mmCIF file of C-alpha atoms in Angstrom:
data_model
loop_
_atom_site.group_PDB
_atom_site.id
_atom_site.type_symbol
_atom_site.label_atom_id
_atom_site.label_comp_id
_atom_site.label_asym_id
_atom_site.label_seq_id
_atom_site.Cartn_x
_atom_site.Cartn_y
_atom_site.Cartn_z
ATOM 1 C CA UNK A 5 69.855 -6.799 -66.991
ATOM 2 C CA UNK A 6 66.582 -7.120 -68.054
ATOM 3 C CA UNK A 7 66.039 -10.566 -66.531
ATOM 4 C CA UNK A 8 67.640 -8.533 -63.373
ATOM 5 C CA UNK A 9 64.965 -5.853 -63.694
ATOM 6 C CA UNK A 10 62.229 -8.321 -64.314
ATOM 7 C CA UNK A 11 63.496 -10.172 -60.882
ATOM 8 C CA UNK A 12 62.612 -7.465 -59.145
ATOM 9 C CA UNK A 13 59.828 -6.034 -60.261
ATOM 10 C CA UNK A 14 58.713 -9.726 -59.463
ATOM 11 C CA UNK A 15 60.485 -9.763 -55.893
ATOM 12 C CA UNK A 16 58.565 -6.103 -55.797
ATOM 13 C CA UNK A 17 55.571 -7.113 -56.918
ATOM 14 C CA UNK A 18 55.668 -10.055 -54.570
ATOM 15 C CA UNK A 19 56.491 -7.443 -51.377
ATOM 16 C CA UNK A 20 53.749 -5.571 -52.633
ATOM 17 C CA UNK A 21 51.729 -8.309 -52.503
ATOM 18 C CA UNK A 22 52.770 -9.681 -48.873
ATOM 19 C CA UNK A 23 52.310 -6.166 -47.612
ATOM 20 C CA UNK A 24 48.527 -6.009 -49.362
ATOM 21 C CA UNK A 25 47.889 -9.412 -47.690
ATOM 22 C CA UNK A 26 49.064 -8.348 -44.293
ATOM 23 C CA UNK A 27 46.902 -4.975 -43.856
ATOM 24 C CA UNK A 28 44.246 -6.880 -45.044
ATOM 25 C CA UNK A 29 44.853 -9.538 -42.625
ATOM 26 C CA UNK A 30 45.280 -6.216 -40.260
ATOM 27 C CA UNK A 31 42.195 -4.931 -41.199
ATOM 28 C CA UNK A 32 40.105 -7.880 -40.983
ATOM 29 C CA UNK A 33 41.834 -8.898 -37.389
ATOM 30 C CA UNK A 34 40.570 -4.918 -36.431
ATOM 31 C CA UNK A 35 37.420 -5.734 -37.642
ATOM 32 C CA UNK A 36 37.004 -8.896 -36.080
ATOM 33 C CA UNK A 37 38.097 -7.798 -32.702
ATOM 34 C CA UNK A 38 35.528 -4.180 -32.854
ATOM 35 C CA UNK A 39 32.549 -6.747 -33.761
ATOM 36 C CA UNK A 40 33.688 -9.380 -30.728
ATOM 37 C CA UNK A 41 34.490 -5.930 -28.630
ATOM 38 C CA UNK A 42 30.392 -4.744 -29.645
ATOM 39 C CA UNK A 43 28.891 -8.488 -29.134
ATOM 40 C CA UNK A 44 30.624 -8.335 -25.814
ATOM 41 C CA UNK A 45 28.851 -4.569 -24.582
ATOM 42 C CA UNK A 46 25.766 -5.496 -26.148
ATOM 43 C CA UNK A 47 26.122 -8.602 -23.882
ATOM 44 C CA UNK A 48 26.546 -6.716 -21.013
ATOM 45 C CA UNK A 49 24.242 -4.325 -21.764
ATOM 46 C CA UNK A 50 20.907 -7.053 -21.832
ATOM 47 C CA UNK A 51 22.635 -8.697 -19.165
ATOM 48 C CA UNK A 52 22.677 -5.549 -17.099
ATOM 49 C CA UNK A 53 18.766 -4.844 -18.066
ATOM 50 C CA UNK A 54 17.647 -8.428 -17.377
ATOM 51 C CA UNK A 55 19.198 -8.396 -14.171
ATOM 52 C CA UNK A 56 17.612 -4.920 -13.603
ATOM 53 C CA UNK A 57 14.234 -6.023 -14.393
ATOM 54 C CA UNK A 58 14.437 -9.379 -12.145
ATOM 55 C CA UNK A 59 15.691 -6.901 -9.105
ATOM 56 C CA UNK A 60 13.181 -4.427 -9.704
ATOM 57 C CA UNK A 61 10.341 -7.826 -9.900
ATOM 58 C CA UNK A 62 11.837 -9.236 -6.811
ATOM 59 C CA UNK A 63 11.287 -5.906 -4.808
ATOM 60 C CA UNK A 64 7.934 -5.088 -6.053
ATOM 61 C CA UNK A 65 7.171 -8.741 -4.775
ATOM 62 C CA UNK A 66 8.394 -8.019 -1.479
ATOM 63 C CA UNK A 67 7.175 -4.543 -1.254
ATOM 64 C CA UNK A 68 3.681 -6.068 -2.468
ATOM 65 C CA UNK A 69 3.794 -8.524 0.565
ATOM 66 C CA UNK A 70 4.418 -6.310 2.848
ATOM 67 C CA UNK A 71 1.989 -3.673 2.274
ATOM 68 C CA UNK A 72 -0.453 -6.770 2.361
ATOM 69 C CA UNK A 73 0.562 -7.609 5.821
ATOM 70 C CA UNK A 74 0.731 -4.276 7.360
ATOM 71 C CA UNK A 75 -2.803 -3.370 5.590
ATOM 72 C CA UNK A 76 -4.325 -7.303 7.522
ATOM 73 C CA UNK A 77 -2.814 -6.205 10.371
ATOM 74 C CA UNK A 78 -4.255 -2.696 10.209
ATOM 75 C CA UNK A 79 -7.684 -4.778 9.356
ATOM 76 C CA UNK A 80 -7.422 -6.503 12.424
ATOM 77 C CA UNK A 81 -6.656 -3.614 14.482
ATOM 78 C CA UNK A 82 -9.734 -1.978 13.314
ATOM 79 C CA UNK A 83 -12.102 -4.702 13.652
ATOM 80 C CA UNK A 84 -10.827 -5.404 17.215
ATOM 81 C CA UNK A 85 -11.470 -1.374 18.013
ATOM 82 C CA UNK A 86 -14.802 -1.488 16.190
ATOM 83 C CA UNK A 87 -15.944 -4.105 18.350
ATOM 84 C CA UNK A 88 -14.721 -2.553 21.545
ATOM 85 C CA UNK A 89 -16.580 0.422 21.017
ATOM 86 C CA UNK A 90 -19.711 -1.089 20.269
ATOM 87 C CA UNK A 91 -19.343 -2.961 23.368
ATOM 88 C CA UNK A 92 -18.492 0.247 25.088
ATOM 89 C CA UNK A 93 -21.468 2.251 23.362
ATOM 90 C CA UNK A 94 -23.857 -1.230 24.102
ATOM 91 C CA UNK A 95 -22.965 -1.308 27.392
ATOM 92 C CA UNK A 96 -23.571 2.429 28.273
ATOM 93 C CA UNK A 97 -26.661 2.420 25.987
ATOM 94 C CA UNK A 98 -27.861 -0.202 28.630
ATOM 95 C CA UNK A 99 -26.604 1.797 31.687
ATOM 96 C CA UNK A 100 -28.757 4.756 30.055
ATOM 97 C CA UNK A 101 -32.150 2.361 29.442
ATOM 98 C CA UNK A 102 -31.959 1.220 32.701
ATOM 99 C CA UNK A 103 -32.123 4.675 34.229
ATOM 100 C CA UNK A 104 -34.736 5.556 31.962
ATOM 101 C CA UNK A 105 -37.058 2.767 33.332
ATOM 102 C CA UNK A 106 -36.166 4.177 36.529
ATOM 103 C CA UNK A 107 -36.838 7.265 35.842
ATOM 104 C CA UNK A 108 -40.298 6.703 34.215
ATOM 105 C CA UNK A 109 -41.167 4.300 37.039
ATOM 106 C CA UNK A 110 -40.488 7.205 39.255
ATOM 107 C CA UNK A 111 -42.150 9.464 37.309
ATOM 108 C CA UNK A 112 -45.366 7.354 37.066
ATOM 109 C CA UNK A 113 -45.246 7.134 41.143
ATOM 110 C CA UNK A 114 -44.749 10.260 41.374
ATOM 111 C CA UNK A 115 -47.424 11.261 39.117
ATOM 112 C CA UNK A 116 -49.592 8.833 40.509
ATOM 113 C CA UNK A 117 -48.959 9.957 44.416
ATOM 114 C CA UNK A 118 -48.790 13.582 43.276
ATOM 115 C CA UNK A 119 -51.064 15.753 44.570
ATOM 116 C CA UNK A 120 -52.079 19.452 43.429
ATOM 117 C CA UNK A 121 -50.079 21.364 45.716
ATOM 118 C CA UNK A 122 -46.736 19.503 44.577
ATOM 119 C CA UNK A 123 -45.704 19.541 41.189
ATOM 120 C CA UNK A 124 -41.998 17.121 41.076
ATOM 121 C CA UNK A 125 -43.391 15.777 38.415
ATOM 122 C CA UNK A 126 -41.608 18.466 35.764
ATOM 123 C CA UNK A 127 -38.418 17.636 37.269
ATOM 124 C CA UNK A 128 -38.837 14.271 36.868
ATOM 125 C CA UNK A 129 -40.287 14.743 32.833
ATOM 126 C CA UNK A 130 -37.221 17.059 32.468
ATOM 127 C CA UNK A 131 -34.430 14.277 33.963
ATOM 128 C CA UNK A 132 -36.471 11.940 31.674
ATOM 129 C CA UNK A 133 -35.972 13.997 28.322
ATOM 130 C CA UNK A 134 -32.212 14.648 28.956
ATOM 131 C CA UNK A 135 -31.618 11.037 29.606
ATOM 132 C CA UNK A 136 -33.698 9.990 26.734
ATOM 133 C CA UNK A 137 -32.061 12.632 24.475
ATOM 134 C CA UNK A 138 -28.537 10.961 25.581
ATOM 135 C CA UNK A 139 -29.954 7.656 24.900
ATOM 136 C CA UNK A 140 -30.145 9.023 21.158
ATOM 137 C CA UNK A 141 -27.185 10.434 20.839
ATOM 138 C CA UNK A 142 -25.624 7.026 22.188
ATOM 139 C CA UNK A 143 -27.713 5.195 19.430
ATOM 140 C CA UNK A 144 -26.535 7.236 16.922
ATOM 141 C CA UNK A 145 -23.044 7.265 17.637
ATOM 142 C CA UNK A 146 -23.254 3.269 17.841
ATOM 143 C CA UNK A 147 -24.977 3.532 14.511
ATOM 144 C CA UNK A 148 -22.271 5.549 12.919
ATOM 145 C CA UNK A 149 -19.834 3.120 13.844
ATOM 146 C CA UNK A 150 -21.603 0.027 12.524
#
């Protein structure tokens, strides 16, 4: 009987044993698969930031080269104004000296051929200041824009 007992406690001990081994095996297979399970989100996780920092590079890029277009092209626009105008403001600054030679040829006739009786020569000095004081303002505008 005692040879009986002793079989089983070994046959017990030995379940004991193959049960230890398995929930250890258990255990470590858990264990395993949580730290392959974490690998694989952390994974995932730098993948997902990498690819959000190349997308957000890529579209600054772009966003970079098209501001720099739409600011040459604004450039341009400018530039092309600009020199209309001064053309504009040139040309009428011309129109204006021209009349003021006129005018002071006029005036110098008039002055000359003017006798005391007739006095047209305060019209013509006050024609002459209004022109010259647009001639001015024309300059100064043109200057302004330069």
């Amino acid at each position: 009987m005692q040879n009986d007992l002793h079989l089983q406690a070994t046959g017990a001990d030995r379940a004991s044993r193959a049960s230890r081994r398995s929930r250890s095996a258990s255990k470590a297979a858990v264990l395993l698969l949580t730290i392959i399970w974490l690998l694989l989100i952390a994974g995932g996780a730098a993948g997902a930031a990498w690819y959000a920092g190349e997308l957000q590079a890529r579209m600054t890029a772009d966003i970079e080269q098209q501001t720099a277009a739409k600011i040459a092209a604004m450039q341009q626009e400018v530039e092309t104004r600009m020199t209309e105008l001064e053309a504009s403001f040139r040309a009428e600054i011309d129109t204006v000296e021209a009349k003021v030679n006129a005018l002071n040829e006029l005036l110098t006739f008039a002055r000359d051929n003017a006798n005391e009786d007739t006095d047209n020569s305060n019209l013509l000095y006050t024609q002459l200041n209004e022109v010259k004081a647009k001639l001015e303002e024309l300059q100064k505008q043109l200057d302004v824009l330069k």
